[in-house]
Amino acid sequence: MLRGLLAFALIASTGLAAQDRFIPRDNSASQTGTSVIRGRIVSAANGEPLRKARVSLSSRADPVFTDNEGRFAFTNLPAGRYTLSVRKAGYAATTFGAIRASSPPISIEVAAGATVGGIEVRVPKGAAISGRITDQFGDPVELAIVSAMRIVPSGGRTTTVPQATNLTDDLGEYRLGGLPAGSYLVSAAMPNLRNGMIMNGLRNGMIMNGVAMMASDIQPSAPTYYPGVPGLSQAQSLNVHAGDEAPSIDFAVSPVTLAKVSLAIVDANGKPTDAVATFSMVGSSLNGPRSGPVHTPAAVAALEPGEWVVQARGDRGGAGTARFFVGTDDAVVTVTLGPGGSIAGSIVVEGAPLPPGTLLQVDAVPLDLSMTAGFSRTNRDGTFEILGLLGARDLQVRGAPAGWPLKAIMFESRNLIDTPIDFKDGQDLTGVQLVLTSRVATLKGTALDVAKVPVKNFSVLLFPEDSGAPGHSASRTRAVRPNQTGEFVAEALLPGAYLVIAVTDIDEARWPMADYVAALRAGATRVTLGEGETKTIALQIGGAP
């Protein structure tokens, strides 16, 4: 059972925030150049070359395919930093340097006119999940839409990533292949075909199991999750390893009669008022908000069983929220709008000015991931205002270019950068200053094993020496990967004293949680960085907790 395992993730505002820290910047400035990247694609199982593997390079529109020896080459590249990924039928999609599917890659850096060779990617066999979908009478369901969603940890939370989708054949059988190792949820939905199947002249359609049809002609019903349960909270996960075949994942789907929830939005005087409302499932990470937005004062939503939260924002201001349980019976939920909270202030730039044309956005990101953001407006002069806020929020600035981190969030002479603001009705903060700075430092280096031999595949974790210092998690905690030569660069660091450690692997479910960071402190190296300073360091590989 997954109740309590999955944490709802608002994809639009948070996504996989912890993993984003690993993504290397692509510095290529043009589409053509004089550089070359060469390498070889082989099977992770036996080292045999993989022919006709599809190799893609970030910022390059056209992939290349390997020859009979598994070799590939990208030519006429501009100087820059790239990520390289591989796909081949029967194998799991793989990115160069990634330890597992959810891990960050290693970047490939190439100078103008240079050739980078020796890139080898070992591609694991793909796993597969297969089975049979039947209806409530035991008869096969043809053209049921079956999906596998990989469970991905991220910074102490869990989300799901759609990995594979297929349709059942005339026997109700399905197969979802090419899966990377991991844990999965499997769902199936019975389709409603509107206009029959269209065999020719497809636009925006798809071909699955040899049958072509318009996407608009397949309207799935509410999903049923393995082992045949109607709600995500009751779903059972499946663990697969590289090359595994997980057969006989059979379960029955039936037309799910979703409970109808009638929503009424009223103002403080109990009178119906216009608002926009969004329903989200509590404890669910499947596809973000599950219903909405809907416009009220009165609306009806069909919701699957489970605990839900509805958030409403009035057209003329105000905010309200309510939690409720959905079973099999219809229900009525009333949300009363209060004034909500608000925050207003300005963005201040310290040091060099931002590049021309930079557009910034201030967001109040909810700590409760089943909540949504408030009404946010950031003006070109750097002033901002966010209305309709309820619950604990972190302030973040989107759109700042690399090299301008958020240094401080100042309010009444206090730095709130690591202090969530818990908004209640009528709580209005004004004069808040968000300070971006270009007065930053850089840390470079390499890693050695216990025999003092350089290693190339590792991660560097960096965090403040003083765990109570402002900016501990928001601005100074960092995880970086090296390039293909084993050199790492941590850029745009705020000045201060840091602890740095190189590890062979990271527990993505716990990084950068406080207990995980605390366990690393004893084996870390102290580094002090000043404004504009660049330091180089050689780290010895340590163990991750």
Coordinates of C-alpha atoms in Angstrom, one line a residue:
M1 CA 0.0 0.0 0.0
L2 CA 1.2 3.5 -0.7
R3 CA -0.8 5.5 1.8
G4 CA 1.7 7.8 3.3
L5 CA 4.4 7.0 0.8
L6 CA 3.7 9.4 -1.9
A7 CA 3.8 13.2 -1.5
F8 CA 1.7 15.3 -3.8
A9 CA 3.9 17.4 -6.1
L10 CA 2.7 20.6 -7.8
I11 CA 4.5 20.0 -11.1
A12 CA 4.0 23.6 -12.3
S13 CA 5.7 25.2 -9.3
T14 CA 8.1 22.6 -7.8
G15 CA 8.7 19.7 -10.2
L16 CA 11.8 17.8 -9.0
A17 CA 13.5 20.6 -7.2
A18 CA 16.3 18.7 -5.7
Q19 CA 17.3 17.1 -8.9
D20 CA 17.3 20.5 -10.7
R21 CA 20.4 21.4 -8.8
F22 CA 22.3 18.8 -10.7
I23 CA 21.4 19.8 -14.2
P24 CA 24.4 21.2 -16.0
R25 CA 24.1 24.4 -18.0
D26 CA 24.5 24.1 -21.8
N27 CA 26.8 27.0 -22.7
S28 CA 26.7 26.4 -26.5
A29 CA 26.1 29.8 -28.1
S30 CA 25.4 28.7 -31.7
Q31 CA 24.3 25.8 -33.8
T32 CA 27.6 25.1 -35.6
G33 CA 31.3 25.1 -34.6
T34 CA 34.5 23.2 -34.8
S35 CA 34.4 20.7 -32.0
V36 CA 33.8 17.0 -31.9
I37 CA 32.5 14.5 -29.4
R38 CA 33.1 10.8 -30.1
G39 CA 32.3 7.7 -28.1
R40 CA 30.9 4.2 -28.0
I41 CA 27.6 2.6 -26.8
V42 CA 27.8 -0.8 -25.2
S43 CA 25.5 -3.2 -23.3
A44 CA 25.8 -2.9 -19.5
A45 CA 25.4 -6.6 -19.2
N46 CA 28.3 -7.9 -21.3
G47 CA 30.1 -4.9 -22.9
E48 CA 29.0 -5.9 -26.4
P49 CA 28.6 -2.9 -28.8
L50 CA 25.0 -1.7 -29.5
R51 CA 24.4 -1.0 -33.2
K52 CA 21.7 1.4 -34.3
A53 CA 21.4 3.0 -30.9
R54 CA 20.0 6.5 -31.0
V55 CA 22.3 9.0 -29.4
S56 CA 21.2 12.6 -28.6
L57 CA 23.1 15.6 -27.4
S58 CA 21.5 18.5 -25.6
S59 CA 20.8 21.5 -27.8
R60 CA 21.3 19.5 -31.0
A61 CA 18.1 18.8 -32.9
D62 CA 19.3 15.8 -34.8
P63 CA 20.4 12.6 -33.1
V64 CA 23.1 10.2 -34.5
F65 CA 23.0 6.4 -34.7
T66 CA 25.8 4.1 -33.8
D67 CA 27.6 1.9 -36.3
N68 CA 28.2 -1.9 -36.1
E69 CA 30.9 -1.3 -33.5
G70 CA 28.6 0.9 -31.4
R71 CA 30.6 4.0 -32.2
F72 CA 29.1 7.5 -32.7
A73 CA 30.4 11.0 -33.5
F74 CA 29.0 14.5 -33.2
T75 CA 30.8 17.0 -35.4
N76 CA 30.7 20.7 -36.0
L77 CA 29.8 21.5 -32.4
P78 CA 30.1 24.9 -30.8
A79 CA 32.2 25.0 -27.6
G80 CA 30.1 24.3 -24.6
R81 CA 28.8 21.9 -22.0
Y82 CA 26.5 19.1 -23.1
T83 CA 24.5 16.1 -21.8
L84 CA 24.4 12.9 -23.8
S85 CA 21.5 10.4 -23.8
V86 CA 20.9 7.0 -25.5
R87 CA 17.8 5.1 -26.5
K88 CA 17.5 1.7 -28.1
A89 CA 14.6 -0.8 -28.4
G90 CA 14.8 -3.4 -25.6
Y91 CA 17.0 -1.2 -23.4
A92 CA 16.4 1.5 -20.8
A93 CA 16.9 5.1 -21.8
T94 CA 20.3 6.1 -20.3
T95 CA 22.2 9.4 -19.8
F96 CA 26.0 9.5 -19.7
G97 CA 27.2 9.4 -16.1
A98 CA 23.8 8.7 -14.4
I99 CA 24.0 6.0 -11.8
R100 CA 20.3 5.3 -12.1
A101 CA 17.3 6.7 -14.0
S102 CA 16.6 9.3 -11.4
S103 CA 20.2 10.3 -10.9
P104 CA 21.8 13.4 -12.5
P105 CA 24.1 13.0 -15.5
I106 CA 27.8 13.9 -16.0
S107 CA 28.3 16.8 -18.4
I108 CA 30.7 16.7 -21.4
E109 CA 32.7 19.9 -21.8
V110 CA 34.3 20.6 -25.1
A111 CA 36.5 23.6 -26.1
A112 CA 36.5 25.3 -29.5
G113 CA 38.3 23.2 -32.1
A114 CA 38.8 20.3 -29.6
T115 CA 37.8 16.6 -29.9
V116 CA 36.5 14.8 -26.9
G117 CA 36.8 11.1 -27.3
G118 CA 36.5 8.0 -25.2
I119 CA 32.9 8.6 -24.1
E120 CA 31.4 5.3 -23.2
V121 CA 27.8 4.7 -22.2
R122 CA 26.9 1.4 -20.7
V123 CA 23.2 0.9 -21.4
P124 CA 21.2 -1.6 -19.2
K125 CA 18.5 -3.9 -20.6
G126 CA 15.1 -2.5 -20.2
A127 CA 12.6 -4.1 -17.8
A128 CA 9.1 -4.9 -18.8
I129 CA 5.7 -5.2 -17.1
S130 CA 3.0 -7.3 -18.8
G131 CA -0.3 -8.7 -18.0
R132 CA -4.0 -8.9 -18.9
I133 CA -6.8 -6.4 -18.2
T134 CA -10.3 -7.7 -17.8
D135 CA -13.6 -6.2 -16.9
Q136 CA -15.7 -6.9 -13.8
F137 CA -17.1 -10.0 -15.5
G138 CA -13.6 -11.5 -16.4
D139 CA -13.8 -10.7 -20.1
P140 CA -10.8 -9.1 -21.8
V141 CA -10.8 -5.3 -22.3
E142 CA -9.5 -4.3 -25.7
L143 CA -7.9 -0.9 -26.2
A144 CA -7.6 -0.2 -22.4
I145 CA -5.0 2.5 -21.8
V146 CA -2.3 1.0 -19.5
S147 CA 0.4 3.1 -18.0
A148 CA 3.5 2.6 -15.8
M149 CA 4.6 5.4 -13.6
R150 CA 8.0 5.3 -12.0
I151 CA 8.2 6.4 -8.3
V152 CA 10.9 9.0 -7.9
P153 CA 12.3 10.3 -4.6
S154 CA 13.2 13.9 -4.4
G155 CA 14.5 15.7 -1.3
G156 CA 12.5 13.7 1.2
R157 CA 9.4 13.7 -0.9
T158 CA 8.1 11.2 -3.5
T159 CA 6.6 11.9 -6.9
T160 CA 5.8 9.8 -10.0
V161 CA 7.1 10.1 -13.5
P162 CA 5.1 8.6 -16.5
Q163 CA 7.4 6.1 -18.1
A164 CA 5.4 4.0 -20.6
T165 CA 1.9 3.8 -22.0
N166 CA 0.3 1.2 -24.3
L167 CA -3.1 -0.2 -25.3
T168 CA -4.3 -3.7 -24.7
D169 CA -4.8 -6.0 -27.7
D170 CA -7.9 -8.1 -28.5
L171 CA -7.1 -10.5 -25.7
G172 CA -6.8 -7.7 -23.2
E173 CA -3.0 -8.2 -23.0
Y174 CA -0.5 -5.4 -22.6
R175 CA 3.3 -5.0 -22.4
L176 CA 5.1 -2.0 -21.1
G177 CA 8.8 -2.3 -22.1
G178 CA 12.0 -0.3 -22.0
L179 CA 11.6 0.5 -18.3
P180 CA 14.6 1.5 -16.2
A181 CA 15.0 -0.3 -12.9
G182 CA 12.9 1.1 -10.2
S183 CA 9.5 1.0 -8.5
Y184 CA 6.3 1.5 -10.5
L185 CA 2.6 2.0 -10.2
V186 CA 0.5 0.5 -13.0
S187 CA -2.9 1.9 -14.0
A188 CA -5.5 1.0 -16.6
A189 CA -8.4 3.0 -17.9
M190 CA -11.3 1.8 -20.1
P191 CA -11.5 3.9 -23.3
N192 CA -14.6 5.4 -24.7
L193 CA -14.3 5.5 -28.5
R194 CA -16.3 8.4 -29.9
N195 CA -16.1 8.1 -33.6
G196 CA -14.7 4.7 -34.2
M197 CA -11.2 4.0 -35.4
I198 CA -9.6 6.1 -38.2
M199 CA -7.1 4.2 -40.3
N200 CA -5.8 6.9 -42.6
G201 CA -4.9 10.6 -42.7
L202 CA -4.0 10.9 -39.1
R203 CA -3.4 14.3 -37.5
N204 CA -2.3 14.4 -33.9
G205 CA -3.2 10.8 -33.6
M206 CA -1.3 7.7 -32.6
I207 CA -0.6 4.1 -33.7
M208 CA -0.6 1.5 -31.0
N209 CA -0.8 -2.3 -31.4
G210 CA -1.1 -1.7 -35.1
V211 CA -4.3 0.3 -34.7
A212 CA -4.4 3.9 -35.7
M213 CA -6.8 6.4 -34.2
M214 CA -7.3 10.0 -33.4
A215 CA -6.2 11.0 -29.9
S216 CA -9.5 12.9 -29.6
D217 CA -11.4 9.6 -30.2
I218 CA -10.0 7.9 -27.2
Q219 CA -11.5 9.2 -24.0
P220 CA -10.3 7.2 -21.0
S221 CA -12.4 6.6 -18.0
A222 CA -11.2 7.1 -14.4
P223 CA -8.1 4.8 -13.9
T224 CA -8.0 1.6 -11.9
Y225 CA -4.7 0.9 -10.2
Y226 CA -3.0 -2.5 -9.8
P227 CA -4.1 -4.8 -8.1
G228 CA -7.5 -3.5 -9.2
V229 CA -8.3 -0.7 -6.8
P230 CA -10.1 2.6 -7.7
G231 CA -7.9 5.0 -5.7
L232 CA -4.2 5.9 -5.8
S233 CA -3.9 5.6 -2.1
Q234 CA -4.6 1.9 -2.3
A235 CA -2.3 1.2 -5.2
Q236 CA 0.4 -1.4 -4.9
S237 CA 3.9 -0.7 -6.2
L238 CA 6.0 -3.1 -8.3
N239 CA 9.9 -3.3 -8.1
V240 CA 11.8 -4.3 -11.3
H241 CA 15.5 -4.6 -12.0
A242 CA 17.4 -4.2 -15.3
G243 CA 16.3 -6.8 -17.8
D244 CA 13.5 -8.1 -15.5
E245 CA 10.2 -9.4 -17.0
A246 CA 7.4 -8.9 -14.6
P247 CA 4.6 -11.0 -16.1
S248 CA 1.0 -11.7 -15.0
I249 CA 0.4 -8.2 -13.6
D250 CA -3.3 -8.9 -14.3
F251 CA -6.1 -6.9 -12.8
A252 CA -9.7 -6.1 -13.5
V253 CA -11.1 -2.6 -14.3
S254 CA -14.6 -1.6 -14.1
P255 CA -16.5 1.6 -14.9
V256 CA -15.7 3.6 -11.8
T257 CA -18.6 5.7 -10.6
L258 CA -16.9 8.7 -9.2
A259 CA -18.5 10.6 -6.3
K260 CA -19.8 14.0 -7.3
V261 CA -18.7 16.8 -5.1
S262 CA -20.8 19.9 -5.2
L263 CA -18.8 22.9 -4.3
A264 CA -20.2 26.2 -3.0
I265 CA -18.0 29.3 -2.5
V266 CA -19.3 31.9 -0.1
D267 CA -18.0 35.2 1.2
A268 CA -17.6 36.1 4.9
N269 CA -21.4 37.0 5.0
G270 CA -22.4 33.5 3.6
K271 CA -23.3 34.9 0.2
P272 CA -22.3 33.0 -3.0
T273 CA -19.4 34.7 -4.7
D274 CA -17.4 34.1 -7.9
A275 CA -14.1 32.3 -7.5
V276 CA -11.6 29.9 -9.2
A277 CA -11.2 26.6 -7.3
T278 CA -8.8 23.7 -7.7
F279 CA -9.1 20.2 -6.2
S280 CA -6.0 18.3 -5.2
M281 CA -5.6 14.9 -3.7
V282 CA -3.8 14.8 -0.4
G283 CA -0.9 12.3 -0.3
S284 CA -1.0 11.8 -4.1
S285 CA 1.8 12.7 -6.5
L286 CA -0.1 11.7 -9.7
N287 CA -0.2 14.5 -12.2
G288 CA -0.6 17.5 -9.8
P289 CA -4.0 19.0 -9.3
R290 CA -6.5 16.4 -10.2
S291 CA -9.5 18.5 -11.1
G292 CA -9.8 22.1 -12.1
P293 CA -9.6 24.9 -12.2
V294 CA -13.4 25.3 -11.9
H295 CA -15.3 28.5 -11.8
T296 CA -17.9 29.0 -9.1
P297 CA -20.0 30.2 -7.0
A298 CA -21.3 26.6 -7.6
A299 CA -19.6 23.8 -9.4
V300 CA -19.6 20.0 -9.5
A301 CA -16.5 17.8 -9.7
A302 CA -16.2 14.0 -10.1
L303 CA -13.5 12.8 -7.7
E304 CA -12.0 9.4 -6.9
P305 CA -11.9 8.0 -3.4
G306 CA -9.4 9.6 -1.0
E307 CA -8.6 12.7 1.0
W308 CA -8.8 16.0 -1.0
V309 CA -8.2 19.6 -0.5
V310 CA -10.0 22.4 -2.4
Q311 CA -8.5 25.8 -2.7
A312 CA -10.5 28.8 -3.8
R313 CA -9.4 32.3 -4.8
G314 CA -12.1 35.0 -5.2
D315 CA -12.3 37.0 -8.4
R316 CA -12.4 40.1 -6.3
G317 CA -9.8 39.0 -3.7
G318 CA -9.9 36.6 -0.8
A319 CA -8.9 33.0 -0.4
G320 CA -10.2 29.9 1.3
T321 CA -9.5 26.2 1.6
A322 CA -11.1 23.0 2.9
R323 CA -10.1 19.4 3.3
F324 CA -12.6 16.6 2.9
F325 CA -12.9 12.8 2.3
V326 CA -14.5 11.3 -0.8
G327 CA -16.0 7.9 -0.6
T328 CA -18.7 6.4 -2.8
D329 CA -21.4 8.9 -2.0
D330 CA -21.9 12.3 -3.4
A331 CA -21.0 15.2 -1.1
V332 CA -21.4 19.0 -0.7
V333 CA -18.4 21.1 0.3
T334 CA -18.6 24.8 1.2
V335 CA -15.6 27.1 1.2
T336 CA -15.8 30.4 2.9
L337 CA -13.5 33.0 1.6
G338 CA -11.5 35.1 4.0
P339 CA -9.1 38.0 3.1
G340 CA -6.1 35.6 3.0
G341 CA -2.6 36.9 3.4
S342 CA -0.5 39.0 1.1
I343 CA 3.1 40.0 0.7
A344 CA 4.6 43.0 -1.2
G345 CA 8.0 44.4 -1.8
S346 CA 10.9 44.7 -4.2
I347 CA 13.8 42.8 -5.8
V348 CA 17.2 44.4 -5.1
V349 CA 20.2 43.6 -7.2
E350 CA 23.6 43.7 -5.5
G351 CA 26.8 44.0 -7.5
A352 CA 26.6 43.9 -11.3
P353 CA 23.3 44.7 -12.9
L354 CA 21.2 41.9 -14.4
P355 CA 21.5 41.3 -18.2
P356 CA 19.1 43.4 -20.3
G357 CA 15.8 41.8 -20.9
T358 CA 15.8 39.7 -17.7
L359 CA 12.3 39.0 -16.5
L360 CA 11.9 38.0 -12.9
Q361 CA 8.9 36.4 -11.1
V362 CA 8.5 36.1 -7.3
D363 CA 6.5 33.1 -6.1
A364 CA 5.3 32.1 -2.7
V365 CA 5.8 28.3 -2.9
P366 CA 3.6 26.3 -0.4
L367 CA 5.3 23.9 1.9
D368 CA 2.2 21.8 1.8
L369 CA 2.4 20.4 -1.7
S370 CA -1.3 20.0 -2.0
M371 CA -1.7 23.8 -1.9
T372 CA -1.4 26.1 -4.9
A373 CA 0.3 29.4 -5.3
G374 CA -1.4 32.8 -4.8
F375 CA -2.0 35.5 -7.3
S376 CA 1.5 36.8 -8.1
R377 CA 2.5 39.9 -10.0
T378 CA 6.1 41.0 -10.5
N379 CA 6.6 44.3 -12.3
R380 CA 9.5 45.4 -14.6
D381 CA 10.7 47.8 -11.9
G382 CA 11.3 44.9 -9.5
T383 CA 8.3 45.5 -7.3
F384 CA 6.0 42.5 -6.6
E385 CA 2.8 41.7 -4.9
I386 CA 1.2 38.3 -4.1
L387 CA -2.3 38.0 -2.8
G388 CA -4.6 35.2 -1.5
L389 CA -2.0 33.4 0.5
L390 CA -2.8 30.8 3.2
G391 CA -0.4 28.4 4.9
A392 CA 3.4 28.2 5.2
R393 CA 5.3 29.6 2.1
D394 CA 8.8 29.9 0.8
L395 CA 9.6 32.9 -1.3
Q396 CA 11.5 32.1 -4.5
V397 CA 12.7 34.2 -7.5
R398 CA 12.3 32.6 -11.0
G399 CA 14.0 33.9 -14.1
A400 CA 17.3 35.1 -12.5
P401 CA 20.2 34.2 -14.8
A402 CA 23.0 32.0 -13.6
G403 CA 25.4 33.9 -11.4
W404 CA 22.8 35.9 -9.5
P405 CA 21.7 33.7 -6.6
L406 CA 19.2 34.8 -4.0
K407 CA 21.2 36.1 -1.0
A408 CA 18.6 37.3 1.4
I409 CA 14.9 37.9 2.1
M410 CA 14.9 41.0 4.3
F411 CA 11.9 42.0 6.4
E412 CA 12.1 44.4 9.4
S413 CA 15.9 43.9 9.6
R414 CA 15.6 40.1 9.7
N415 CA 16.8 37.6 7.0
L416 CA 13.9 35.2 6.3
I417 CA 15.6 33.2 3.5
D418 CA 15.3 29.9 5.5
T419 CA 12.2 30.8 7.5
P420 CA 8.9 29.9 5.9
I421 CA 6.2 32.5 6.3
D422 CA 3.0 31.1 7.7
F423 CA 0.2 33.2 6.2
K424 CA -3.2 33.6 7.9
D425 CA -6.3 35.6 7.0
G426 CA -5.5 39.3 7.1
Q427 CA -1.7 38.9 7.5
D428 CA -0.1 41.4 5.1
L429 CA 3.6 41.9 4.8
T430 CA 5.0 45.0 3.0
G431 CA 8.4 46.3 2.4
V432 CA 10.0 42.9 1.9
Q433 CA 13.3 43.0 0.0
L434 CA 14.6 40.0 -2.0
V435 CA 18.3 40.5 -2.6
L436 CA 20.0 39.0 -5.7
T437 CA 23.8 39.3 -5.8
S438 CA 26.5 38.9 -8.4
R439 CA 29.2 39.0 -5.6
V440 CA 29.8 35.3 -5.7
A441 CA 32.6 32.7 -5.5
T442 CA 33.6 29.5 -7.4
L443 CA 34.9 26.2 -6.2
K444 CA 36.6 23.8 -8.6
G445 CA 38.3 20.5 -8.1
T446 CA 38.8 16.8 -8.5
A447 CA 38.2 13.6 -6.4
L448 CA 40.6 10.8 -5.5
D449 CA 40.0 7.3 -4.2
V450 CA 41.7 5.8 -1.2
A451 CA 44.8 5.0 -3.4
K452 CA 45.0 8.6 -4.4
V453 CA 43.9 7.7 -8.0
P454 CA 41.6 10.3 -9.7
V455 CA 38.0 9.1 -10.2
K456 CA 35.5 10.4 -12.8
N457 CA 32.1 9.4 -11.6
F458 CA 31.2 11.0 -8.3
S459 CA 29.1 13.8 -6.8
V460 CA 30.2 16.7 -4.7
L461 CA 28.0 17.9 -1.8
L462 CA 28.5 21.4 -0.4
F463 CA 26.8 23.0 2.6
P464 CA 27.5 25.8 5.1
E465 CA 29.8 25.0 8.0
D466 CA 27.3 26.8 10.3
S467 CA 24.1 24.8 10.0
G468 CA 22.2 27.7 11.5
A469 CA 23.5 30.3 9.1
P470 CA 20.9 32.2 6.9
G471 CA 20.8 30.6 3.5
H472 CA 21.6 27.2 4.7
S473 CA 19.2 25.3 2.4
A474 CA 18.0 27.9 0.0
S475 CA 21.2 29.4 -1.2
R476 CA 24.3 27.6 0.1
T477 CA 23.5 23.9 -0.1
R478 CA 24.6 22.5 -3.5
A479 CA 25.2 19.2 -5.2
V480 CA 27.3 19.1 -8.4
R481 CA 28.6 16.5 -10.8
P482 CA 31.9 16.5 -12.7
N483 CA 32.6 16.7 -16.4
Q484 CA 33.9 13.8 -18.4
T485 CA 37.5 14.3 -17.1
G486 CA 36.5 14.2 -13.5
E487 CA 36.6 18.0 -12.9
F488 CA 33.8 19.6 -11.0
V489 CA 32.8 23.3 -10.8
A490 CA 30.4 24.8 -8.3
E491 CA 29.6 28.3 -9.5
A492 CA 27.7 31.3 -8.1
L493 CA 28.3 30.4 -4.5
L494 CA 27.6 33.0 -1.8
P495 CA 30.8 33.9 0.2
G496 CA 31.3 32.1 3.5
A497 CA 32.6 28.9 5.2
Y498 CA 31.5 25.6 3.7
L499 CA 31.9 21.9 4.2
V500 CA 32.6 19.9 1.1
I501 CA 32.6 16.1 0.5
A502 CA 32.8 13.9 -2.6
V503 CA 30.7 10.7 -2.6
T504 CA 30.2 7.9 -5.1
D505 CA 26.4 8.0 -4.7
I506 CA 23.6 10.1 -3.2
D507 CA 20.4 9.1 -1.5
E508 CA 18.1 11.3 -3.6
A509 CA 15.2 10.6 -1.3
R510 CA 17.1 12.3 1.6
W511 CA 19.3 14.9 0.1
P512 CA 19.4 17.7 1.2
M513 CA 17.5 16.9 4.4
A514 CA 19.1 18.0 7.6
D515 CA 19.7 14.5 9.0
Y516 CA 21.5 13.4 5.8
V517 CA 23.7 16.5 5.7
A518 CA 24.5 16.1 9.4
A519 CA 25.8 12.6 8.9
L520 CA 28.2 13.9 6.2
R521 CA 29.8 16.6 8.4
A522 CA 32.5 14.5 10.0
G523 CA 34.0 13.4 6.7
A524 CA 33.8 16.8 5.0
T525 CA 36.5 19.3 4.2
R526 CA 36.3 22.9 5.3
V527 CA 36.6 25.6 2.6
T528 CA 36.3 29.4 3.0
L529 CA 35.3 31.4 0.0
G530 CA 35.4 35.2 -0.4
E531 CA 33.6 37.5 -2.9
G532 CA 34.9 37.0 -6.4
E533 CA 37.2 34.2 -5.3
T534 CA 37.9 31.0 -7.2
K535 CA 39.5 28.1 -5.3
T536 CA 40.6 24.6 -6.5
I537 CA 40.6 21.6 -4.2
A538 CA 41.3 17.8 -4.4
L539 CA 38.8 15.8 -2.4
Q540 CA 39.0 12.2 -1.2
I541 CA 35.9 10.1 -1.9
G542 CA 34.0 9.6 1.3
G543 CA 31.0 7.5 2.1
A544 CA 27.4 8.7 1.9
P545 CA 25.1 7.8 4.9

